[in-house]
Amino acid sequence: MKSNLIYLKKLELFKELDNFKEGQFFAIADQKIKNHLPQWISFSPHIFWLKNPEEEKNLEVYTRAIEFFLKQGISRSSTLYAIGGGATTDFGGFVAATILRGINWVAIPTTLLAMIDGSIGGKTALNMPQGKNLIGSFHAPEKVFICGDFLTSLPEKEWFSGKGEVLKYGFLSQEIHELIVKKVPIEEIAVACAKFKNEVVEKDFREEKERIFLNLGHTLGHAFEYNLKIPHGQAVAMGLKYLFKVMGLNQSHSLWLEMVRALKLPAEKMEIGQYPHFDLCAFLQFLEQDKKKVDSKIRLVLVKDIGFCYVEEVPLKDFKTKIQSYAEFKP
Ligand SMILES: NC(=O)c1ccc[n+]([C@@H]2O[C@H](COP(=O)([O-])OP(=O)(O)OC[C@H]3O[C@@H](n4cnc5c(N)ncnc54)[C@H](O)[C@@H]3O)[C@@H](O)[C@H]2O)c1
């Protein structure tokens, strides 16, 4: 199931939103982008604001959101808007998927990462203390309004995070790899990434075939994100690097370095040695929770060449041993 990706400028987006000015506009929005939105939205009683979306993407806040919208009179014919980064669209999408057995929703991504990945494809999620995105559903947004004007306030570390996911796409698509190494403007690369993901999702909505490849870098990436408390895309880029190193994929590692340089990503921030609080035990423990684990095997997405990925099921025990014996992981 493909979402309708609609690119528009801020004034055009405001026009779309203003259609709801007099009616009920139900939304979950990131408080940090309040200043980007039409003023009437700040005063609307139907908005559930998130202060720290990644920390609030949990069951407790979910229950509060459901209670809030039920009190506000949400109905099965309502549409829920999710306005923010990937954590907000994951959370908002999950509320939409479950309230009143599911209502329509629209995503308005406000980070680079959400514009190229998080808001597209209908994977919605909540975190659990045991790990990230362990609760969720497949519920595609009806539309995704993509407005690059939100990015004017994006902090450096969130650009880094978004570009980290761009790096992943550089392994999945030859076209995107070329755009990266030619150093075309990031806005152009972002459009290609969003289109690529939307097409993959159209072919395999429930992640039974090629959509699995979009998880490239995420097995170690999620573990780094959780362990080091670093942004998602930075963790994915770091997950890619160490996946290639641990599995001895030297050619893939060279391509990683080439794209890191082209995207001007700070390679030193993707070295475990930079993080004295890295906890190897907790890191290995985290891998036990991986959703792609089947019995005692972990399903790793690996790269043969650009645009050619494959899945290998590796006994978790062996994968952990490889990690433990790789010098950079040693305390
Ligand atoms: N569903 C999917 O397919 C999918 C794919 C990739 C990632 N994700 C999820 O997305 C999340 C990561 O997304 P993210 O990086 O957008 O995280 P995020 O939503 O936490 O946003 C990152 C930070 O940027 C702030 N922010 C948002 N928009 C801003 C703007 N325009 N200006 C300034 N600050 C802004 C947020 O408040 C937050 O502090 C993770 O939870 C990840 O699991 C989901």
Coordinates of C-alpha atoms and ligand atoms in Angstrom, one line a residue:
M1 CA 0.0 0.0 0.0
K2 CA 1.6 3.2 -1.2
S3 CA 1.0 6.6 0.5
N4 CA 0.3 9.7 -1.5
L5 CA 3.5 11.8 -1.2
I6 CA 2.6 15.5 -1.7
Y7 CA 5.5 18.1 -1.8
L8 CA 4.4 21.6 -1.0
K9 CA 5.7 25.0 0.3
K10 CA 4.7 26.2 3.8
L11 CA 2.0 28.6 2.5
E12 CA 0.4 25.8 0.5
L13 CA 0.4 23.6 3.5
F14 CA -1.2 26.4 5.6
K15 CA -3.9 26.6 3.0
E16 CA -4.6 22.9 3.3
L17 CA -4.7 23.1 7.1
D18 CA -6.8 26.2 7.1
N19 CA -9.6 24.1 5.6
F20 CA -10.1 22.7 9.1
K21 CA -9.9 26.1 11.0
E22 CA -13.6 26.2 11.7
G23 CA -14.1 22.4 12.2
Q24 CA -12.4 19.7 14.3
F25 CA -8.7 19.3 13.6
F26 CA -7.4 16.3 15.5
A27 CA -3.6 16.2 15.6
I28 CA -0.7 14.9 17.5
A29 CA 2.2 17.3 17.2
D30 CA 5.7 17.9 18.3
Q31 CA 5.8 21.0 20.5
K32 CA 9.2 22.1 19.1
I33 CA 7.5 22.9 15.7
K34 CA 4.7 25.0 17.1
N35 CA 6.2 28.2 15.7
H36 CA 6.2 26.6 12.2
L37 CA 2.4 26.1 12.3
P38 CA -0.6 28.4 11.6
Q39 CA -1.4 30.3 14.8
W40 CA -4.9 28.9 15.2
I41 CA -3.4 25.5 15.7
S42 CA -1.6 26.6 18.9
F43 CA -5.0 27.5 20.4
S44 CA -6.9 24.5 19.1
P45 CA -8.3 22.2 21.9
H46 CA -7.9 19.1 19.8
I47 CA -4.1 18.9 19.6
F48 CA -2.2 16.4 21.7
W49 CA 1.3 18.0 22.0
L50 CA 4.4 15.9 22.6
K51 CA 7.4 17.5 24.4
N52 CA 10.0 14.7 23.8
P53 CA 8.5 12.4 21.2
E54 CA 11.0 9.6 21.4
E55 CA 10.6 9.4 25.2
E56 CA 6.9 9.7 25.0
K57 CA 6.5 7.0 22.3
N58 CA 5.3 4.6 24.9
L59 CA 2.2 2.9 26.3
E60 CA 1.6 5.3 29.1
V61 CA 1.4 8.4 26.9
Y62 CA -0.5 6.4 24.3
T63 CA -3.2 5.7 26.8
R64 CA -3.4 9.4 27.7
A65 CA -3.6 10.3 24.0
I66 CA -6.5 7.9 23.4
E67 CA -8.4 9.3 26.5
F68 CA -7.7 12.8 25.2
F69 CA -9.2 12.2 21.7
L70 CA -12.1 10.2 23.0
K71 CA -13.0 13.1 25.3
Q72 CA -12.6 15.5 22.4
G73 CA -15.2 13.5 20.4
I74 CA -13.1 11.8 17.8
S75 CA -15.1 9.5 15.6
R76 CA -14.5 6.8 13.0
S77 CA -14.9 9.3 10.2
S78 CA -12.3 11.7 11.7
T79 CA -8.7 12.0 10.3
L80 CA -5.8 12.2 12.7
Y81 CA -2.8 14.4 11.7
A82 CA 0.7 13.5 13.0
I83 CA 3.0 16.5 12.7
G84 CA 6.6 16.1 13.7
G85 CA 9.7 13.9 13.3
G86 CA 9.6 10.1 13.0
A87 CA 8.9 9.5 16.7
T88 CA 5.7 11.6 16.4
T89 CA 4.6 10.0 13.2
D90 CA 5.2 6.5 14.6
F91 CA 3.2 7.4 17.7
G92 CA 0.5 9.3 15.8
G93 CA 0.2 6.5 13.3
F94 CA -0.2 3.9 16.1
V95 CA -3.0 6.0 17.8
A96 CA -4.7 6.3 14.4
A97 CA -4.3 2.5 13.8
T98 CA -5.9 1.5 17.1
I99 CA -8.4 4.2 18.2
L100 CA -12.0 3.1 17.4
R101 CA -10.4 0.1 15.6
G102 CA -8.6 2.4 13.2
I103 CA -9.2 5.8 11.5
N104 CA -7.5 7.6 8.6
W105 CA -4.4 9.6 9.3
V106 CA -2.1 12.1 7.5
A107 CA 1.6 12.5 8.2
I108 CA 3.3 15.8 8.1
P109 CA 7.0 15.0 8.7
T110 CA 9.2 17.8 10.0
T111 CA 12.7 16.2 10.1
L112 CA 14.8 15.1 7.2
L113 CA 14.7 11.5 8.6
A114 CA 10.9 11.5 8.8
M115 CA 10.6 13.0 5.3
I116 CA 12.7 10.3 3.7
D117 CA 11.8 7.3 5.8
G118 CA 9.9 7.5 9.2
S119 CA 6.6 9.0 7.9
I120 CA 6.4 6.8 4.8
G121 CA 5.2 3.2 4.6
G122 CA 2.8 2.9 7.4
K123 CA 4.9 1.1 10.0
T124 CA 3.6 2.6 13.3
A125 CA 5.2 2.0 16.7
L126 CA 5.7 2.4 20.4
N127 CA 8.8 1.6 22.4
M128 CA 8.8 -0.7 25.4
P129 CA 11.4 -0.8 28.2
Q130 CA 12.8 -4.0 26.6
G131 CA 13.5 -2.3 23.3
K132 CA 12.5 0.0 20.5
N133 CA 9.3 -0.3 18.3
L134 CA 8.2 -3.6 20.0
I135 CA 4.5 -2.6 19.7
G136 CA 3.1 -1.5 16.4
S137 CA 1.0 -2.1 13.4
F138 CA 1.0 -1.6 9.7
H139 CA -1.3 1.3 9.0
A140 CA -0.4 3.6 6.1
P141 CA -1.1 7.3 6.2
E142 CA -3.6 8.4 3.5
K143 CA -1.3 11.3 2.6
V144 CA 2.2 12.5 3.5
F145 CA 2.6 16.3 3.2
I146 CA 6.3 17.0 2.7
C147 CA 7.3 20.6 3.3
G148 CA 11.1 21.3 3.3
D149 CA 10.5 24.7 5.0
F150 CA 10.3 22.9 8.3
L151 CA 14.0 22.0 8.0
T152 CA 15.1 25.6 8.5
S153 CA 15.1 25.0 12.3
L154 CA 16.6 21.5 12.3
P155 CA 19.6 21.2 14.6
E156 CA 22.9 19.9 13.2
K157 CA 22.6 16.5 15.0
E158 CA 19.2 15.9 13.3
W159 CA 20.7 16.7 9.9
F160 CA 23.4 14.1 10.7
S161 CA 20.7 11.6 11.7
G162 CA 18.7 12.2 8.5
K163 CA 21.8 11.8 6.4
G164 CA 22.6 8.6 8.2
E165 CA 19.4 7.1 6.7
V166 CA 20.3 8.6 3.3
L167 CA 23.5 6.6 3.6
K168 CA 21.5 3.4 4.0
Y169 CA 19.6 4.2 0.8
G170 CA 22.9 4.7 -1.0
F171 CA 23.4 0.9 -0.5
L172 CA 19.9 0.0 -1.7
S173 CA 19.7 2.0 -4.9
Q174 CA 22.3 2.7 -7.5
E175 CA 20.5 5.9 -8.5
I176 CA 20.7 7.2 -4.9
H177 CA 24.3 6.1 -4.6
E178 CA 25.1 8.2 -7.7
L179 CA 23.3 11.2 -6.4
I180 CA 25.3 11.0 -3.1
V181 CA 28.7 10.6 -4.7
K182 CA 27.9 13.4 -7.2
K183 CA 27.2 15.5 -4.1
V184 CA 23.9 16.8 -5.5
P185 CA 21.9 19.0 -3.0
I186 CA 20.5 16.9 -0.1
E187 CA 16.9 18.1 -0.9
E188 CA 17.2 16.3 -4.3
I189 CA 18.6 13.1 -2.7
A190 CA 15.8 13.2 -0.1
V191 CA 13.1 13.2 -2.9
A192 CA 14.7 10.1 -4.5
C193 CA 14.9 8.3 -1.1
A194 CA 11.2 9.0 -0.3
K195 CA 10.2 7.8 -3.8
F196 CA 12.4 4.7 -3.4
K197 CA 10.9 3.7 -0.1
N198 CA 7.3 4.4 -1.3
E199 CA 7.9 2.1 -4.2
V200 CA 9.3 -0.7 -2.1
V201 CA 6.4 -0.4 0.3
E202 CA 3.9 -0.6 -2.6
K203 CA 5.4 -4.0 -3.6
D204 CA 5.7 -5.4 -0.1
F205 CA 3.6 -3.6 2.5
R206 CA 3.9 -6.2 5.2
E207 CA 7.6 -6.7 5.0
E208 CA 7.6 -10.2 3.7
K209 CA 10.0 -9.7 0.8
E210 CA 12.1 -6.7 -0.4
R211 CA 10.9 -4.4 2.3
I212 CA 13.1 -6.4 4.7
F213 CA 16.1 -4.8 2.9
L214 CA 15.1 -1.4 4.3
N215 CA 16.2 -2.7 7.7
L216 CA 19.8 -2.7 6.5
G217 CA 22.0 -1.4 9.4
H218 CA 19.2 -1.5 11.9
T219 CA 20.1 -4.6 13.9
L220 CA 23.2 -3.0 15.3
G221 CA 21.8 0.5 14.7
H222 CA 18.9 0.0 17.2
A223 CA 21.3 -1.4 19.7
F224 CA 23.6 1.6 19.4
E225 CA 20.7 4.0 19.6
Y226 CA 19.5 2.4 22.8
N227 CA 22.9 2.0 24.3
L228 CA 24.5 5.3 23.4
K229 CA 21.3 7.4 23.4
I230 CA 22.2 8.8 20.0
P231 CA 19.7 9.9 17.2
H232 CA 18.2 7.1 15.1
G233 CA 19.9 7.8 11.8
Q234 CA 23.3 8.3 13.3
A235 CA 22.9 5.0 15.0
V236 CA 21.9 3.3 11.7
A237 CA 25.0 4.7 9.9
M238 CA 27.1 3.4 12.8
G239 CA 25.2 0.1 12.7
L240 CA 26.1 -0.2 9.0
K241 CA 29.8 0.5 9.6
Y242 CA 30.1 -2.1 12.4
L243 CA 28.0 -4.7 10.6
F244 CA 30.4 -4.5 7.6
K245 CA 33.5 -4.6 9.9
V246 CA 32.2 -7.5 12.1
M247 CA 31.1 -9.6 9.1
G248 CA 34.4 -8.8 7.2
L249 CA 32.6 -7.0 4.3
N250 CA 35.6 -4.8 3.3
Q251 CA 34.2 -3.6 0.0
S252 CA 31.0 -2.5 1.6
H253 CA 33.0 -0.7 4.3
S254 CA 34.9 1.2 1.6
L255 CA 31.6 2.3 0.0
W256 CA 30.4 3.4 3.4
L257 CA 33.5 5.6 3.8
E258 CA 33.0 7.0 0.3
M259 CA 29.4 8.0 1.1
V260 CA 30.2 9.3 4.6
R261 CA 32.8 11.7 3.0
A262 CA 30.4 12.8 0.2
L263 CA 27.6 13.5 2.7
K264 CA 30.1 15.3 5.0
L265 CA 29.2 13.1 7.9
P266 CA 31.5 13.2 11.0
A267 CA 33.1 9.7 10.8
E268 CA 34.7 10.2 14.3
K269 CA 31.2 10.3 15.9
M270 CA 30.6 6.8 14.6
E271 CA 33.5 5.2 16.5
I272 CA 32.7 3.3 19.6
G273 CA 35.8 4.6 21.2
Q274 CA 34.2 8.1 21.3
Y275 CA 31.6 6.8 23.8
P276 CA 33.2 5.8 27.1
H277 CA 29.7 4.9 28.5
F278 CA 29.3 2.1 25.8
D279 CA 28.1 -1.0 27.7
L280 CA 29.0 -4.2 25.7
C281 CA 27.0 -6.4 28.0
A282 CA 23.8 -4.4 27.6
F283 CA 24.5 -4.1 23.8
L284 CA 24.7 -7.9 23.4
Q285 CA 21.6 -8.3 25.6
F286 CA 19.7 -5.9 23.4
L287 CA 20.2 -8.1 20.3
E288 CA 18.1 -10.8 22.0
Q289 CA 15.0 -8.5 21.6
D290 CA 15.5 -8.0 17.8
K291 CA 12.2 -8.4 16.0
K292 CA 14.1 -10.1 13.1
K293 CA 15.2 -12.9 15.4
V294 CA 13.8 -16.3 14.4
D295 CA 14.4 -19.0 17.1
S296 CA 18.0 -18.6 18.0
K297 CA 19.0 -17.1 14.7
I298 CA 19.2 -13.4 13.8
R299 CA 18.2 -12.3 10.3
L300 CA 20.9 -9.9 9.0
V301 CA 20.5 -7.8 5.9
L302 CA 23.8 -7.8 4.1
V303 CA 25.1 -6.1 0.9
K304 CA 26.5 -7.9 -2.1
D305 CA 26.8 -4.8 -4.2
I306 CA 25.0 -1.5 -4.5
G307 CA 21.3 -2.3 -5.1
F308 CA 21.9 -6.0 -4.3
C309 CA 21.1 -7.0 -0.7
Y310 CA 20.4 -10.4 0.8
V311 CA 19.3 -11.8 4.1
E312 CA 21.5 -14.2 6.0
E313 CA 20.3 -16.0 9.1
V314 CA 23.2 -16.2 11.5
P315 CA 23.0 -18.0 14.9
L316 CA 22.8 -15.3 17.4
K317 CA 25.5 -17.0 19.5
D318 CA 27.9 -16.8 16.6
F319 CA 27.0 -13.2 15.8
K320 CA 27.6 -12.2 19.4
T321 CA 31.0 -14.0 19.4
K322 CA 32.0 -12.1 16.3
I323 CA 31.1 -8.8 18.0
Q324 CA 32.9 -9.7 21.2
S325 CA 36.1 -10.7 19.3
Y326 CA 36.1 -7.5 17.2
A327 CA 38.7 -5.2 18.8
E328 CA 36.8 -2.0 18.8
F329 CA 34.0 -3.5 20.9
K330 CA 36.4 -4.6 23.6
P331 CA 36.2 -2.4 26.7
Ligands
LIG1 N1 8.0 3.9 10.8 C1 9.1 3.8 10.1 O1 9.2 3.3 9.1 C2 10.4 4.5 10.7 C3 11.5 4.6 9.9 C4 12.6 5.2 10.4 C5 12.6 5.7 11.7 N2 11.5 5.6 12.5 C6 11.4 6.2 13.8 O2 11.5 7.6 13.7 C7 12.2 8.1 14.9 C8 13.4 8.9 14.5 O3 12.8 10.0 13.7 P1 13.4 11.5 13.9 O4 14.8 11.5 13.8 O5 12.6 12.4 13.1 O6 13.1 11.7 15.5 P2 12.2 12.7 16.4 O7 10.8 12.6 16.0 O8 12.5 12.3 17.8 O9 12.8 14.1 16.0 C9 14.2 14.4 16.4 C10 14.3 15.7 17.2 O10 14.0 16.8 16.3 C11 13.0 17.6 16.8 N3 12.3 18.2 15.7 C12 11.4 17.7 14.9 N4 11.1 18.5 13.8 C13 11.9 19.6 14.0 C14 12.2 20.8 13.3 N5 11.5 21.1 12.1 N6 13.0 21.7 13.8 C15 13.7 21.5 14.9 N7 13.6 20.3 15.7 C16 12.7 19.4 15.2 C17 12.2 16.7 17.7 O11 11.5 17.4 18.7 C18 13.3 15.8 18.3 O12 13.9 16.4 19.4 C19 12.6 6.9 15.7 O13 11.7 6.7 16.7 C20 12.5 5.7 14.7 O14 12.3 4.5 15.3 C21 10.3 5.0 12.0

